[in-house]
Coordinates of C-alpha atoms in Angstrom, one line a residue:
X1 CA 22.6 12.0 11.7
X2 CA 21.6 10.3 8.7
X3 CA 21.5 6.5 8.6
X4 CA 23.5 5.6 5.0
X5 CA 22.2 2.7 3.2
X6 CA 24.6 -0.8 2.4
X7 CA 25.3 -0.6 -1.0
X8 CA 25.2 -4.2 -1.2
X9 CA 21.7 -4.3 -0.7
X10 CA 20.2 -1.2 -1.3
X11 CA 17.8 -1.3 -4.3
X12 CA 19.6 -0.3 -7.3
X13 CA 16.4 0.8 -9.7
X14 CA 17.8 3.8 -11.7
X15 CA 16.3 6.9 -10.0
X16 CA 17.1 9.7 -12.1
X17 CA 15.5 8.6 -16.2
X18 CA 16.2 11.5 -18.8
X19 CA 15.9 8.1 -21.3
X20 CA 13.2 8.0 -24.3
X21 CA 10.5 6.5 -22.9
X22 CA 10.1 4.1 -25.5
X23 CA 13.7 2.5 -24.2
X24 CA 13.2 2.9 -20.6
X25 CA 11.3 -0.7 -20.3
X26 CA 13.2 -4.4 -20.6
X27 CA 12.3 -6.9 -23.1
X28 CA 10.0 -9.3 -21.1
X29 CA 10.6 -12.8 -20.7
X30 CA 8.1 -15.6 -20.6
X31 CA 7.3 -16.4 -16.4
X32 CA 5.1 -18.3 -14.9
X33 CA 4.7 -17.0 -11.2
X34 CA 2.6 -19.0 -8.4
X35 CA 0.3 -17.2 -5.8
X36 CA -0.4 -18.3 -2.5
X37 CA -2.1 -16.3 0.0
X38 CA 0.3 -14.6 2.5
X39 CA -0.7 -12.1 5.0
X40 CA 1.7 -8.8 4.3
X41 CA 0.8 -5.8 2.8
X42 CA 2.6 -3.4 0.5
X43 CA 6.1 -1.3 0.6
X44 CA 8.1 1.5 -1.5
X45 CA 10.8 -0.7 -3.0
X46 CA 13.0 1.8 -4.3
X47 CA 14.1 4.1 -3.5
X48 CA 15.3 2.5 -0.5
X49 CA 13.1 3.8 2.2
X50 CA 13.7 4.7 6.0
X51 CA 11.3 2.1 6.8
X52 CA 13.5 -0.7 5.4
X53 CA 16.0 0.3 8.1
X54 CA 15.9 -3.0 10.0
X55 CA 17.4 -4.8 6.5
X56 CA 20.4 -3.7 8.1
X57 CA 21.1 -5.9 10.8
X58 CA 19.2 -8.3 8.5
X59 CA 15.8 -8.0 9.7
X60 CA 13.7 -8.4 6.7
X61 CA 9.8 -9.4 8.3
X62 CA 8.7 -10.0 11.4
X63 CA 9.7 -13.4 13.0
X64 CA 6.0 -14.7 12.2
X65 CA 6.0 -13.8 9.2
X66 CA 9.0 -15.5 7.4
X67 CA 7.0 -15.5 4.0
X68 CA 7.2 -11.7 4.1
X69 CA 10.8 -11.6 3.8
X70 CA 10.7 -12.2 -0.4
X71 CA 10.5 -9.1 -2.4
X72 CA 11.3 -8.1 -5.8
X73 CA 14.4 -5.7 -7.1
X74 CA 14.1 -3.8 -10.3
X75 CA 17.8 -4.8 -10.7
X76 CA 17.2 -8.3 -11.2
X77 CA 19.2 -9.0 -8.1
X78 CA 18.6 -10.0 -4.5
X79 CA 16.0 -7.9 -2.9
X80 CA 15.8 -7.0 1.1
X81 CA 13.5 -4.6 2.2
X82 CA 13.8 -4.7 6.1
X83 CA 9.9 -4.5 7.5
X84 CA 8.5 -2.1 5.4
X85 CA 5.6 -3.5 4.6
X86 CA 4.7 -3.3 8.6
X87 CA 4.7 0.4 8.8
X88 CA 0.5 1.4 8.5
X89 CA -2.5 3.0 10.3
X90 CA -5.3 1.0 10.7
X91 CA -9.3 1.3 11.6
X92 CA -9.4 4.8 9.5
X93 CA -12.3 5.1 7.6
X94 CA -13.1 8.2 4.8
X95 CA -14.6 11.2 6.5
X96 CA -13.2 10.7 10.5
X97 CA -10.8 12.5 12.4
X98 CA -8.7 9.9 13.5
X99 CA -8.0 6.3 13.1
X100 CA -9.2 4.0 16.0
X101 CA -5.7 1.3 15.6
X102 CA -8.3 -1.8 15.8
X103 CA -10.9 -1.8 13.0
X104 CA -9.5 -3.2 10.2
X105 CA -12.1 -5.2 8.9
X106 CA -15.9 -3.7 10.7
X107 CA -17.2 -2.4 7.6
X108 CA -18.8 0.4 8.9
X109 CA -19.2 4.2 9.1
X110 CA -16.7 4.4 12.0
X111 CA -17.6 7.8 13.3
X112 CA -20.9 8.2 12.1
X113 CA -20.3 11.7 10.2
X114 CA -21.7 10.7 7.4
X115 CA -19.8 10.8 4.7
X116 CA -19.9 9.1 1.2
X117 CA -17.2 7.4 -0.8
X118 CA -16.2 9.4 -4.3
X119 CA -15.4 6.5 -5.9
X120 CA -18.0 4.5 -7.1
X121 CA -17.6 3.6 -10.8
X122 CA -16.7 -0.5 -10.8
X123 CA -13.7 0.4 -13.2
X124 CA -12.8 2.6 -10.5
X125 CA -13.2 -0.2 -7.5
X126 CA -10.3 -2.9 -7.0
X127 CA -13.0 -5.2 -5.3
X128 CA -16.8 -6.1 -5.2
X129 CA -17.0 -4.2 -8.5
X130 CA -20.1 -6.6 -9.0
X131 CA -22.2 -4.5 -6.2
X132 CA -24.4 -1.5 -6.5
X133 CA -22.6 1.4 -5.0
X134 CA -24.1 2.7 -1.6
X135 CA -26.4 -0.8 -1.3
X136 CA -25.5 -2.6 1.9
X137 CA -23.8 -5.0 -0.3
X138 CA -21.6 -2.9 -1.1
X139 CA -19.5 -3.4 1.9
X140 CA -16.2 -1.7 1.3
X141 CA -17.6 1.9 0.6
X142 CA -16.4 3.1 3.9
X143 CA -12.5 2.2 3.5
X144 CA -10.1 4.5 2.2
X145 CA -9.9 3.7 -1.1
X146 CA -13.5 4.7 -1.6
X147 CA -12.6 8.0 -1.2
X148 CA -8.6 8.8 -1.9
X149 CA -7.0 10.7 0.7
X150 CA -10.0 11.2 2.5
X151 CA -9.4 8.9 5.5
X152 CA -7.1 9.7 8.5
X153 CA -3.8 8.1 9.1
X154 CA -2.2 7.7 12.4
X155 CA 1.7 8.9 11.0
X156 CA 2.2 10.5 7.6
X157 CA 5.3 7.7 7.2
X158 CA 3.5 5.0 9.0
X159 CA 3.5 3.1 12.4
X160 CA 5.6 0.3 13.0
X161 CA 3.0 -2.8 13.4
X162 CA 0.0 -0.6 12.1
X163 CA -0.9 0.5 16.5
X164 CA 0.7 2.6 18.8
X165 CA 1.2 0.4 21.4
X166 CA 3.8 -1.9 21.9
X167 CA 2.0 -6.0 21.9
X168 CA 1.3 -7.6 18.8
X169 CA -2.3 -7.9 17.9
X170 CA -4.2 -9.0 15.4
X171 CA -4.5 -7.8 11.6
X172 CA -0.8 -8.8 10.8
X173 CA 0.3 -5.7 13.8
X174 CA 3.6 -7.5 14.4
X175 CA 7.1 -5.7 14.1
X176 CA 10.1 -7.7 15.3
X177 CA 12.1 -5.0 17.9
X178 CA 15.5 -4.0 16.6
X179 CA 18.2 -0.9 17.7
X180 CA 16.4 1.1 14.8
X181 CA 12.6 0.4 15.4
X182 CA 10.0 -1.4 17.8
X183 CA 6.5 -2.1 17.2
X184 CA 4.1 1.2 18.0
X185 CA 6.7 3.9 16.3
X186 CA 6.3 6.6 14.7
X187 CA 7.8 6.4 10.9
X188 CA 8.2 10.0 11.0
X189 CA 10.8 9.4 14.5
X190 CA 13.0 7.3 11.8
X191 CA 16.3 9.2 11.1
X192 CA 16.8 10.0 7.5
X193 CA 18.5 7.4 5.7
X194 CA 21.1 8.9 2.4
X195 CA 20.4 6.3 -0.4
X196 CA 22.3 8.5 -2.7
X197 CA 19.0 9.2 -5.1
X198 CA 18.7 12.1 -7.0
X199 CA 15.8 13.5 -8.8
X200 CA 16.7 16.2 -11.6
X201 CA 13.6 18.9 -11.2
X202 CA 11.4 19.3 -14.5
X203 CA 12.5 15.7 -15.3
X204 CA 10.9 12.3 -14.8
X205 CA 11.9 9.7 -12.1
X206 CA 10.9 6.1 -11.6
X207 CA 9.2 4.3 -8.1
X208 CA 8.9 1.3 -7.6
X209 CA 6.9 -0.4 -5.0
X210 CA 5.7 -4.2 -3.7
X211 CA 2.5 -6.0 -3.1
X212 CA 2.9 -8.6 -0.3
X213 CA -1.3 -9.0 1.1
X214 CA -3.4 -7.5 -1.8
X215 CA -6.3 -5.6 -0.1
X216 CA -7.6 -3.6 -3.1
X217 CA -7.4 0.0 -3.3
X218 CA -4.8 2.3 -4.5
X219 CA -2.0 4.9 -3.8
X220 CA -0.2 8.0 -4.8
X221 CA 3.2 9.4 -4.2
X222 CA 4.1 12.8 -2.4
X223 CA 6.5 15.2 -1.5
X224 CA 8.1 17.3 2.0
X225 CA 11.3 19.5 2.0
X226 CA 13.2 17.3 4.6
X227 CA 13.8 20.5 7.1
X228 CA 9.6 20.7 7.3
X229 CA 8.0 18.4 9.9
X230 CA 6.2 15.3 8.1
X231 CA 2.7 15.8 7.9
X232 CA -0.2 14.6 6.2
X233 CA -0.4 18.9 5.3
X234 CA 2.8 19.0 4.1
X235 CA 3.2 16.1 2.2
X236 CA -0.7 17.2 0.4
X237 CA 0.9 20.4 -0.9
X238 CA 3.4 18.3 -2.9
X239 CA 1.3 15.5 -4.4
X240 CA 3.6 14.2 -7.8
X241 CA 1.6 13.5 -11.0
X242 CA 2.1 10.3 -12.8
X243 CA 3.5 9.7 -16.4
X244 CA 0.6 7.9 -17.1
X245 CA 1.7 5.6 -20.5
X246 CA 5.1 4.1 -18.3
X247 CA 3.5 1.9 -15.8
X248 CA 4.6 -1.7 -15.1
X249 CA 4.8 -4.7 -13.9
X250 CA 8.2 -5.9 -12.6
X251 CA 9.4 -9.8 -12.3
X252 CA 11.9 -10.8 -10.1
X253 CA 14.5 -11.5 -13.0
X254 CA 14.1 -7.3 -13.4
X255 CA 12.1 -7.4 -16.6
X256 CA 9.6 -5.1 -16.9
X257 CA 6.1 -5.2 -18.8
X258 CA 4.4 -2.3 -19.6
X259 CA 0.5 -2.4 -18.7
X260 CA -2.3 0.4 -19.3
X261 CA -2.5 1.5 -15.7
X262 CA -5.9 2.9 -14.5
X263 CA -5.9 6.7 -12.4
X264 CA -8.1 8.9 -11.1
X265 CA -8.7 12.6 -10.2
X266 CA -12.2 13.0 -9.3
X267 CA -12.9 12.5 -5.6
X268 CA -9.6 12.6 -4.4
X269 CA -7.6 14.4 -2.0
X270 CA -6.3 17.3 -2.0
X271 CA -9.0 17.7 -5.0
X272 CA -7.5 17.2 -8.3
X273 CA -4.7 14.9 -7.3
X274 CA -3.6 12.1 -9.4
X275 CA -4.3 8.4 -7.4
X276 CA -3.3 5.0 -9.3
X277 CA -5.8 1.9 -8.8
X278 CA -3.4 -1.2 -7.9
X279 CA -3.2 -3.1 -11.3
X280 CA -2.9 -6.4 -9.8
X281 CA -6.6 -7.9 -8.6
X282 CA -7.5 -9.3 -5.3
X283 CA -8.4 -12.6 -4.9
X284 CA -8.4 -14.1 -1.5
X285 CA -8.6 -11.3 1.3
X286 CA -8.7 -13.3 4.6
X287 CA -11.1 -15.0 6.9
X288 CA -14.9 -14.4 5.6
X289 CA -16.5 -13.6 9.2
X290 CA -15.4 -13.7 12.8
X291 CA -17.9 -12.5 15.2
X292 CA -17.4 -9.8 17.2
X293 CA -16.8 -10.5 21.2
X294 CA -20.1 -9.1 22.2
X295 CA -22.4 -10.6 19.4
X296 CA -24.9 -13.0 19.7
X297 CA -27.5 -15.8 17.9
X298 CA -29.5 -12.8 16.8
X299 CA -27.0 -9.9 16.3
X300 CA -28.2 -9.0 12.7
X301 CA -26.0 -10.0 9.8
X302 CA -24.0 -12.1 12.6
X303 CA -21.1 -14.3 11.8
X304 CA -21.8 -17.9 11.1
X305 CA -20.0 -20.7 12.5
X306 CA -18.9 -21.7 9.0
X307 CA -17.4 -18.4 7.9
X308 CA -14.5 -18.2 10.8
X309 CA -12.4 -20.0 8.2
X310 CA -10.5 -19.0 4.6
X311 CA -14.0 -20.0 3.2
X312 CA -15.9 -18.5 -0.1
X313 CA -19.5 -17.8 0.2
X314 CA -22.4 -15.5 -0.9
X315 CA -21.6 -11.3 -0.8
X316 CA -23.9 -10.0 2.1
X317 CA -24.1 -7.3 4.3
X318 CA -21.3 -7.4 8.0
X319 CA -22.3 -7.3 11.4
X320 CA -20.4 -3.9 11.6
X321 CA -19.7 -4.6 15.5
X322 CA -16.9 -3.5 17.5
X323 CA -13.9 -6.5 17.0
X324 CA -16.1 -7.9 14.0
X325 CA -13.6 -8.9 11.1
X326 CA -15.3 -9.2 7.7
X327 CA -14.5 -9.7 4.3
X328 CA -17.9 -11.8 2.7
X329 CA -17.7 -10.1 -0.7
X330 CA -15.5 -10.6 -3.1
X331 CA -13.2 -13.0 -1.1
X332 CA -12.3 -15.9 -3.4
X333 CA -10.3 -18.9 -2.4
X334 CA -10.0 -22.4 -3.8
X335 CA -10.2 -21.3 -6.7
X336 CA -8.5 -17.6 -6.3
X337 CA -11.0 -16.1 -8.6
X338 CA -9.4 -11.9 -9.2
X339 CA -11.5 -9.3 -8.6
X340 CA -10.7 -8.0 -12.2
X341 CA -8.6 -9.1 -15.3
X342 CA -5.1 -9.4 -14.1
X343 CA -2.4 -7.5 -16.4
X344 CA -0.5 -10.9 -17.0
X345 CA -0.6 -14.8 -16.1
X346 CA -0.1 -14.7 -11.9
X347 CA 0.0 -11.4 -11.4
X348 CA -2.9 -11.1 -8.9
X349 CA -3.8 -11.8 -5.2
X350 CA -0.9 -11.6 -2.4
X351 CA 2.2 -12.1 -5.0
X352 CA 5.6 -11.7 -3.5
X353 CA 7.1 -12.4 -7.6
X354 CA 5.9 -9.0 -8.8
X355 CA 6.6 -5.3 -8.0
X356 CA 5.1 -2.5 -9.6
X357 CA 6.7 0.3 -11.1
X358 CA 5.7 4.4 -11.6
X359 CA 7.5 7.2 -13.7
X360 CA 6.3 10.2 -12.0
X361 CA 7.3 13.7 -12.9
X362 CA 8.8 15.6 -10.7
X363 CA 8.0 19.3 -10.3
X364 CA 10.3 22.0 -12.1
X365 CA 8.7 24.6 -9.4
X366 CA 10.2 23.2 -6.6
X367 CA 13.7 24.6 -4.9
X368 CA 16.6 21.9 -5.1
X369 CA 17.6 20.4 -1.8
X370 CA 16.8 17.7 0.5
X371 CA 13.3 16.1 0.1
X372 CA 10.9 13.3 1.7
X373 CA 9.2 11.1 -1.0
X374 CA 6.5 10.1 0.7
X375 CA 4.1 6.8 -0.5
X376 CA 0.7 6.3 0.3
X377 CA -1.1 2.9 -0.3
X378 CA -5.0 3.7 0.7
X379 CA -6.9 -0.1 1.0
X380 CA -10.2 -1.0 -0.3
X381 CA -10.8 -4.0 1.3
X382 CA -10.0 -3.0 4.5
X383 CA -10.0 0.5 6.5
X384 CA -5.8 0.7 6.3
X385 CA -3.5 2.6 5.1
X386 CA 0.0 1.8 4.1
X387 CA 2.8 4.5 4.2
X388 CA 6.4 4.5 3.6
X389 CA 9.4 7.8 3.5
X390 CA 12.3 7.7 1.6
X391 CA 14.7 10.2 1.5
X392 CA 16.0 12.0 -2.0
X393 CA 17.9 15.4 -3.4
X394 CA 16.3 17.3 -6.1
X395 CA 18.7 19.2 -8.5
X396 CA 18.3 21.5 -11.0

């Protein structure tokens, strides 16, 4: 049975657009929007997706995470997402069979196959754009973004707190138990949730989605027939191509300003699929360098006392140990220097003021019915992956 959303709450972005183009964006309004570093991550906004489910019995973060709770509605109006920016897979790194749940931050060729990020033009890379692809200071090149599509994930629609099992640990892997969800589920176990949207095949349809902990990278969107199990497989052989010229950046009063997004196509997965580079620049990613449990005085590129901290510091190579957490390039803080030009004044780092927003087109090849939309958010910065599932009806 499906779950139907609160209309009171549920996201009201327009999902179907047969507008111009040219009249599809608000008149922007002067803001001024403060960052601060919050640890979060990222979330399909609308439509409303079955990840968002605990918004119903008012559950919108985990309970240590209060900061989490602000998003940022299309509409203009109030915005409450549930935890959907909880649901991930974490410790998968490009070229591995499977994600390990605990390596967020090691830096390292994970499973030792070998393989070799696609993505290695700076205006391609979110972060550490200032580093030689493939040197050892280039210490990102084994997270997912480096190669789109090419790492594992644990759940095509995400786990709730980013492990399988049910404690909190570390790397923000909490998820506050309700009668829908519990920390260690599978998104794909969520029952479907009606939201009402409808896509009109061969037309063009608008997603929006939020930043809460910027961690670089990049994303694409995807669809399942709803009858079909949801797999990473299935959800490949429906990958939706982006209207390039309508992307945007969305304040929380609803306006809208269009920005020149950046995409790519080479190196991705499945080959020839359309990824978008997050448009809004990292600043601050976390602590610089906490030592593994095992390391010692002389474990090479160790962890300094110094670093455990929210501290700047030189880019260098990690310790790559197991429960080493490292971020030492490109991790800016006091003052939150972005790891490229933002679009507009604030919008960079961990903002909870600014969504972005996608027109993507939506395939006239595809039978009407019941469908998945499924989001995909693959990290630089770290070896994560976000993933959300939202329910939708193409017609012809």
């Amino acid at each position: 049975m499906a779950i139907e959303a609160k209309n009171q709450c549920h996201l009201s972005a327009p999902a179907l657009l047969t507008r111009p183009p040219s009249k599809m964006f608000k008149t922007v309004l002067p803001l001024a929007a403060v960052v601060a570093f919050v640890a979060g991550h990222g979330a399909i906004v609308s439509p409303r997706s079955r990840n968002s489910v605990d918004y119903l019995v008012g559950v919108n973060t985990p309970k240590d995470w209060p900061s989490n709770a602000q998003c940022t509605n299309i509409s203009g109006d109030a915005c409450y997402n549930g935890q959907a920016d909880f649901w991930y897979s974490q410790g998968c790194f490009i070229g591995c069979p499977e994600c390990d749940h605990i390596s967020g931050r090691r830096q390292i060729d994970l499973c030792g196959l070998g393989f070799k990020a696609t993505i290695n033009d700076p205006k391609y890379r979110s972060v550490n754009r200032a580093a030689v692809a493939g040197s050892p200071e280039d210490i990102y090149k084994h997270n997912p973004w480096r190669a789109p599509g090419y790492a594992p994930v644990a759940d095509a629609c995400g786990l709730a707190g980013g492990t399988p099992w049910l404690p909190e640990v570390g790397e923000a892997g909490d998820y506050t138990k309700t009668v829908y969800a519990h920390h260690g589920m599978n998104g794909t176990l969520l029952k479907p949730m009606d939201t009402g949207v409808v896509w009109t095949l061969g037309l063009e349809a608008e997603v929006t989605w939020q930043v809460e902990n910027n961690h670089g990278g990049g994303y694409s969107y995807r669809l399942c027939p709803a009858d079909e199990p949801l797999t990473e497989a299935c959800f490949k052989r429906h990958q939706l191509e982006f209207v390039q010229d309508q992307q945007g950046i969305v304040f929380s009063n609803g306006t809208i300003l269009p920005i020149t997004g950046t995409f790519v196509s080479n190196g991705t997965n499945p080959p020839g699929s359309v990824w978008a580079m997050i448009p809004l620049p990292t600043d601050a990613l976390g602590p610089r360098c906490i030592a593994g449990p095992n390391d010692t005085a002389t474990t090479p590129n160790g962890c300094e006392a110094w670093e455990k901290g929210l501290v700047d510091g030189p880019c260098k190579p990690c310790p790559g140990t197991p429960g080493s957490d490292c971020s030492r390039c490109d991790n800016h803080w006091k003052p939150e220097t972005p790891s490229f030009t933002p679009p507009c004044d604030g919008c960079q780092g961990s903002t909870h003021s600014h969504a972005i927003r996608d027109v993507v087109k939506v395939p006239a090849d595809l039978a009407p019915g019941k469908y998945v939309l499924g989001w995909r958010y693959d990290c630089e910065a770290t070896a994560q992956v976000w993933s959300n599932c939202a329910d939708i009806t193409l017609v012809r």
